[in-house]
């Protein structure tokens, strides 16, 4: 007896033989988006909006932390946005969008009850199997906390599957700090060693001040720690220097890269980094993988 | 498969009949140059063309292609293939089509391209006059043209038509041409082989050696600066290329302001904004800010990155980029020769 998966695989194989095509989605356009209803919104900063969404057809979105969506408003266009919630929290998914230009501003004008049009999940997320059982450090700078929040929630929800869990979060100033409720939970949680900092303090700030690398002094890390870095390009080199001095191998460092994107499916060419496509080979790469790519950092 | 022999008037009669029932796209003259265009009759067809301004990829991947339509309630695709005969394609353009077939099919199959590709029957034809900037005789000779359904070669007294696929068989099934003799088939072979030596430009290097050298030249900033010094970043070299397939995507509303379309447009990696991302506060960051980095990217793609997938360079030697470049710096022969001859 064949399992249903084997039957499907055999049918797909037969179809591939006929058409000479070995892909799984050979009869649909890659570009037709699905409707997602806005269930909830929050406005954590002046320019960022946090959306909780649900697919209009009631299906669940099945994804890995680190994957992205193309998110759009019909008539305005679509842009790549990282998934900010964990797939362990089913039924809804979340994104945080910063208004910088035409499409992001159009998205951020939408309200509860309106729809966003999405394609995805797209790309290559974090290798959760490789992180299984390991000590994990997340270094998130600025809006880099949005895609990593998916991974943070995932680890928090399956805490027993991972080793020690350390989280560094840095923002320019206290007004830029995202996810206040999450941070309160992380701060109180025994399973997460949460450290945050701001580059510039304000009068009401009593926490840590200094750039994100100064947090390395507050804790000790073993060379076997798996590290995830997500933030502005300038942050990478400073963080990498710290990781080098801790003896952390480049195979164990994951980076989340940003490039201009149009298609999200490896066709339009905009997101190329040498011969890799950020949209399908990434956006998550190991540092070892991109070290050899001259255009990466 | 089989081969037929046709007199000129057989071909004319066949095309005239075909054009009455089917969309036929073929080379036609336009202001002293040639373009692929839909024909009404055989009289328009110019099989003696040297090269067309734009490659035939535009039949499957038009310069502006609707990919999604929407209205207030719904969103849907625009895949709507039309049975087409693409007639008179030179072998180097067949190679270009074969390459884009693979690139649109791999990983995520692009039905917006493939549907029209599958609805098209391609009749290749021999090169009767050689364009002055062509170098197809000496590039990627290990890459054999494939993807055409029949091949028409001009010989003394008429044409030899070789049928390659079932689609080709179906197209000519009722034409009533007589079988070609083995001498006629041999004459066609000779005519095509002879042409291979007639290009004015040549690139006498093995494809693997080119791929390795071009890749090695990546960090030679001085070389790329020198080669691209006069570049206007206009993107013409990309636009006319049969193997370029990058695109931009833009939305537009209809007059009613509620319905509209999402369209993809040919885009060019040589243009300034191609790799720029928008940052907060109206700033932007460009991952290939200088024209030399963009010029280099084009050559890395053509001669190095895509080689493994395509079995040779993503360049067919058509020479369109050389002819289209106002600064006359886009010519792959010039650039690759400079790299190959540079002391390492
Ligand atoms: C992997 C990835 C994950 C991202 N995650 C988030 C996120 O979680 N939240 C968030 O707010 N932003 C995220 N971004 C950035 C976001 O995609 C850009 O801010 C957005 O594309 C800007 O589009 P716009 O139309 O508003 O700007 P415009 O200036 O009008 O941009 C024009 C077009 O250029 C392209 N483009 C411009 N900037 C970028 C960019 N930074 N990245 C990719 N394409 C760009 C887009 O196609 C855009 O439509 C992410 C980008 C990438 C590549
Ligand atoms: S190489 Fe020539 S055609 Fe290409 S962008 Fe530069 S100036 Fe334009
Ligand atoms: S790079 Fe130039 S010569 Fe080569 S296929 Fe493209 S247009 Fe033709
Ligand atoms: S976004 Fe189009 S190729 Fe990556």
Short mmCIF file of C-alpha atoms in Angstrom, two decimals, chain B residues 63-268:
data_model
loop_
_atom_site.label_atom_id
_atom_site.label_comp_id
_atom_site.label_asym_id
_atom_site.label_seq_id
_atom_site.Cartn_x
_atom_site.Cartn_y
_atom_site.Cartn_z
CA UNK B 63 7.85 44.22 -22.73
CA UNK B 64 4.71 44.91 -20.69
CA UNK B 65 2.80 41.84 -19.55
CA UNK B 66 -0.28 41.90 -17.36
CA UNK B 67 0.07 39.35 -14.60
CA UNK B 68 -2.91 40.14 -12.34
CA UNK B 69 -6.21 41.96 -12.75
CA UNK B 70 -8.35 43.09 -9.87
CA UNK B 71 -11.58 44.82 -9.01
CA UNK B 72 -13.24 45.67 -5.71
CA UNK B 73 -14.12 42.02 -5.00
CA UNK B 74 -11.61 39.79 -6.68
CA UNK B 75 -8.13 39.23 -7.99
CA UNK B 76 -7.27 36.90 -10.85
CA UNK B 77 -4.47 35.85 -13.17
CA UNK B 78 -4.06 36.95 -16.79
CA UNK B 79 -2.81 33.72 -18.33
CA UNK B 80 -4.44 33.58 -21.73
CA UNK B 81 -2.22 31.89 -24.31
CA UNK B 82 -2.92 32.32 -28.03
CA UNK B 83 -1.95 29.58 -30.51
CA UNK B 84 0.98 31.09 -32.36
CA UNK B 85 3.47 30.08 -35.03
CA UNK B 86 6.80 31.83 -34.55
CA UNK B 87 8.35 31.64 -37.97
CA UNK B 88 11.87 32.29 -39.23
CA UNK B 89 13.86 32.26 -35.98
CA UNK B 90 17.65 32.11 -36.44
CA UNK B 91 19.41 29.34 -34.52
CA UNK B 92 21.08 31.72 -32.04
CA UNK B 93 17.65 33.06 -31.07
CA UNK B 94 16.43 29.48 -30.69
CA UNK B 95 19.26 29.09 -28.16
CA UNK B 96 18.11 32.25 -26.40
CA UNK B 97 14.55 30.92 -26.17
CA UNK B 98 15.79 27.60 -24.87
CA UNK B 99 17.73 29.42 -22.15
CA UNK B 100 14.79 31.54 -21.04
CA UNK B 101 12.58 28.42 -21.11
CA UNK B 102 14.87 26.85 -18.55
CA UNK B 103 15.17 29.97 -16.42
CA UNK B 104 11.42 30.58 -16.28
CA UNK B 105 10.79 26.90 -15.56
CA UNK B 106 13.38 26.22 -12.84
CA UNK B 107 12.47 26.35 -9.14
CA UNK B 108 9.18 28.20 -9.47
CA UNK B 109 7.59 27.57 -12.85
CA UNK B 110 6.39 30.84 -14.35
CA UNK B 111 3.12 30.03 -16.11
CA UNK B 112 2.78 33.63 -17.27
CA UNK B 113 5.70 32.82 -19.60
CA UNK B 114 5.34 29.07 -20.08
CA UNK B 115 1.67 29.01 -21.11
CA UNK B 116 2.35 31.14 -24.21
CA UNK B 117 5.60 29.27 -24.82
CA UNK B 118 3.71 25.97 -24.90
CA UNK B 119 1.05 27.40 -27.21
CA UNK B 120 3.74 28.40 -29.71
CA UNK B 121 5.21 26.36 -32.55
CA UNK B 122 8.67 27.51 -33.57
CA UNK B 123 9.95 27.21 -37.12
CA UNK B 124 13.64 28.06 -37.14
CA UNK B 125 15.35 29.23 -40.30
CA UNK B 126 18.86 29.40 -41.68
CA UNK B 127 20.84 32.64 -41.55
CA UNK B 128 20.94 34.15 -45.03
CA UNK B 129 22.82 37.33 -44.23
CA UNK B 130 25.11 37.91 -41.28
CA UNK B 131 24.75 41.00 -39.11
CA UNK B 132 27.97 43.03 -38.79
CA UNK B 133 28.19 42.68 -34.99
CA UNK B 134 27.32 38.98 -34.73
CA UNK B 135 29.73 36.46 -33.20
CA UNK B 136 27.49 33.40 -32.89
CA UNK B 137 30.02 31.41 -34.90
CA UNK B 138 32.42 31.37 -31.99
CA UNK B 139 30.49 31.47 -28.71
CA UNK B 140 28.89 28.61 -26.84
CA UNK B 141 29.45 26.16 -29.67
CA UNK B 142 28.91 23.30 -27.23
CA UNK B 143 25.35 24.53 -26.68
CA UNK B 144 23.18 23.06 -29.43
CA UNK B 145 20.02 24.92 -30.40
CA UNK B 146 16.92 23.15 -29.14
CA UNK B 147 13.31 24.05 -28.51
CA UNK B 148 12.31 24.61 -32.15
CA UNK B 149 9.77 22.36 -33.82
CA UNK B 150 11.07 22.55 -37.39
CA UNK B 151 14.06 24.03 -39.20
CA UNK B 152 13.89 25.66 -42.62
CA UNK B 153 17.11 26.05 -44.59
CA UNK B 154 17.50 28.05 -47.81
CA UNK B 155 19.25 26.02 -50.49
CA UNK B 156 19.55 26.36 -54.25
CA UNK B 157 16.09 26.33 -55.80
CA UNK B 158 14.12 26.37 -52.57
CA UNK B 159 14.12 25.25 -48.95
CA UNK B 160 14.75 22.11 -46.95
CA UNK B 161 12.34 21.77 -44.05
CA UNK B 162 13.39 19.42 -41.28
CA UNK B 163 10.72 18.42 -38.80
CA UNK B 164 11.96 18.13 -35.22
CA UNK B 165 8.94 17.54 -32.98
CA UNK B 166 5.35 16.34 -33.03
CA UNK B 167 4.22 19.96 -33.00
CA UNK B 168 6.27 20.47 -36.16
CA UNK B 169 4.71 17.40 -37.72
CA UNK B 170 1.24 18.67 -36.89
CA UNK B 171 1.90 22.11 -38.35
CA UNK B 172 2.99 20.78 -41.73
CA UNK B 173 0.82 17.65 -41.83
CA UNK B 174 -1.52 18.89 -44.55
CA UNK B 175 0.97 21.04 -46.48
CA UNK B 176 1.62 18.36 -49.10
CA UNK B 177 5.35 19.14 -49.54
CA UNK B 178 7.43 16.47 -51.20
CA UNK B 179 10.08 14.53 -49.22
CA UNK B 180 13.57 15.96 -49.48
CA UNK B 181 16.27 13.82 -51.06
CA UNK B 182 19.39 12.91 -49.11
CA UNK B 183 21.40 15.27 -51.36
CA UNK B 184 19.06 18.15 -50.51
CA UNK B 185 19.36 17.37 -46.80
CA UNK B 186 23.15 17.29 -47.13
CA UNK B 187 23.10 20.61 -48.99
CA UNK B 188 21.09 22.16 -46.12
CA UNK B 189 23.59 20.85 -43.59
CA UNK B 190 26.45 22.34 -45.60
CA UNK B 191 24.72 25.72 -45.97
CA UNK B 192 24.24 25.98 -42.19
CA UNK B 193 27.78 24.83 -41.41
CA UNK B 194 29.36 27.26 -43.90
CA UNK B 195 27.57 30.22 -42.33
CA UNK B 196 29.26 29.52 -38.97
CA UNK B 197 32.54 30.92 -40.26
CA UNK B 198 31.13 34.18 -41.64
CA UNK B 199 30.78 36.39 -38.53
CA UNK B 200 32.95 39.50 -38.57
CA UNK B 201 33.60 39.19 -34.85
CA UNK B 202 34.97 36.11 -33.11
CA UNK B 203 35.53 35.05 -29.54
CA UNK B 204 37.97 32.16 -29.82
CA UNK B 205 37.85 30.93 -26.22
CA UNK B 206 36.45 27.85 -24.59
CA UNK B 207 33.31 28.61 -22.54
CA UNK B 208 34.64 27.03 -19.34
CA UNK B 209 37.84 29.03 -19.56
CA UNK B 210 35.79 32.22 -20.08
CA UNK B 211 33.58 31.41 -17.08
CA UNK B 212 36.60 30.84 -14.83
CA UNK B 213 38.48 33.95 -15.96
CA UNK B 214 35.47 36.25 -15.78
CA UNK B 215 34.66 35.06 -12.27
CA UNK B 216 38.29 35.55 -11.22
CA UNK B 217 38.19 39.09 -12.54
CA UNK B 218 35.42 40.03 -10.07
CA UNK B 219 37.68 41.92 -7.66
CA UNK B 220 39.68 43.72 -10.33
CA UNK B 221 38.02 47.09 -9.73
CA UNK B 222 40.40 48.92 -12.04
CA UNK B 223 39.48 46.65 -14.93
CA UNK B 224 35.73 47.14 -14.49
CA UNK B 225 36.15 50.89 -14.11
CA UNK B 226 38.13 50.99 -17.32
CA UNK B 227 35.70 48.79 -19.27
CA UNK B 228 32.60 50.66 -18.13
CA UNK B 229 34.01 54.17 -18.09
CA UNK B 230 31.64 55.55 -20.75
CA UNK B 231 28.49 53.72 -19.61
CA UNK B 232 25.32 55.86 -19.52
CA UNK B 233 23.42 53.29 -17.42
CA UNK B 234 20.72 53.36 -20.09
CA UNK B 235 20.09 49.60 -20.00
CA UNK B 236 19.80 49.23 -23.79
CA UNK B 237 22.24 46.31 -23.73
CA UNK B 238 19.85 44.47 -21.39
CA UNK B 239 16.70 45.43 -23.25
CA UNK B 240 17.76 44.01 -26.62
CA UNK B 241 19.29 40.82 -25.21
CA UNK B 242 17.54 37.50 -25.91
CA UNK B 243 18.72 36.00 -22.60
CA UNK B 244 17.94 38.94 -20.28
CA UNK B 245 14.70 38.41 -18.37
CA UNK B 246 14.68 40.75 -15.37
CA UNK B 247 11.50 42.66 -14.71
CA UNK B 248 9.87 45.34 -12.63
CA UNK B 249 6.27 45.08 -11.38
CA UNK B 250 3.87 48.01 -11.18
CA UNK B 251 0.18 48.45 -10.46
CA UNK B 252 -2.20 50.74 -12.30
CA UNK B 253 -5.85 51.59 -11.85
CA UNK B 254 -8.43 51.78 -14.53
CA UNK B 255 -10.37 55.03 -14.81
CA UNK B 256 -12.97 53.80 -12.32
CA UNK B 257 -10.28 53.90 -9.58
CA UNK B 258 -11.37 50.54 -8.15
CA UNK B 259 -10.32 48.01 -10.76
CA UNK B 260 -6.90 47.74 -12.35
CA UNK B 261 -3.95 45.62 -13.29
CA UNK B 262 -0.57 44.51 -12.02
CA UNK B 263 1.90 44.45 -14.90
CA UNK B 264 5.47 43.32 -15.28
CA UNK B 265 7.83 45.38 -17.45
CA UNK B 266 11.24 44.51 -18.84
CA UNK B 267 13.85 45.89 -16.50
CA UNK B 268 17.59 46.35 -16.84
#
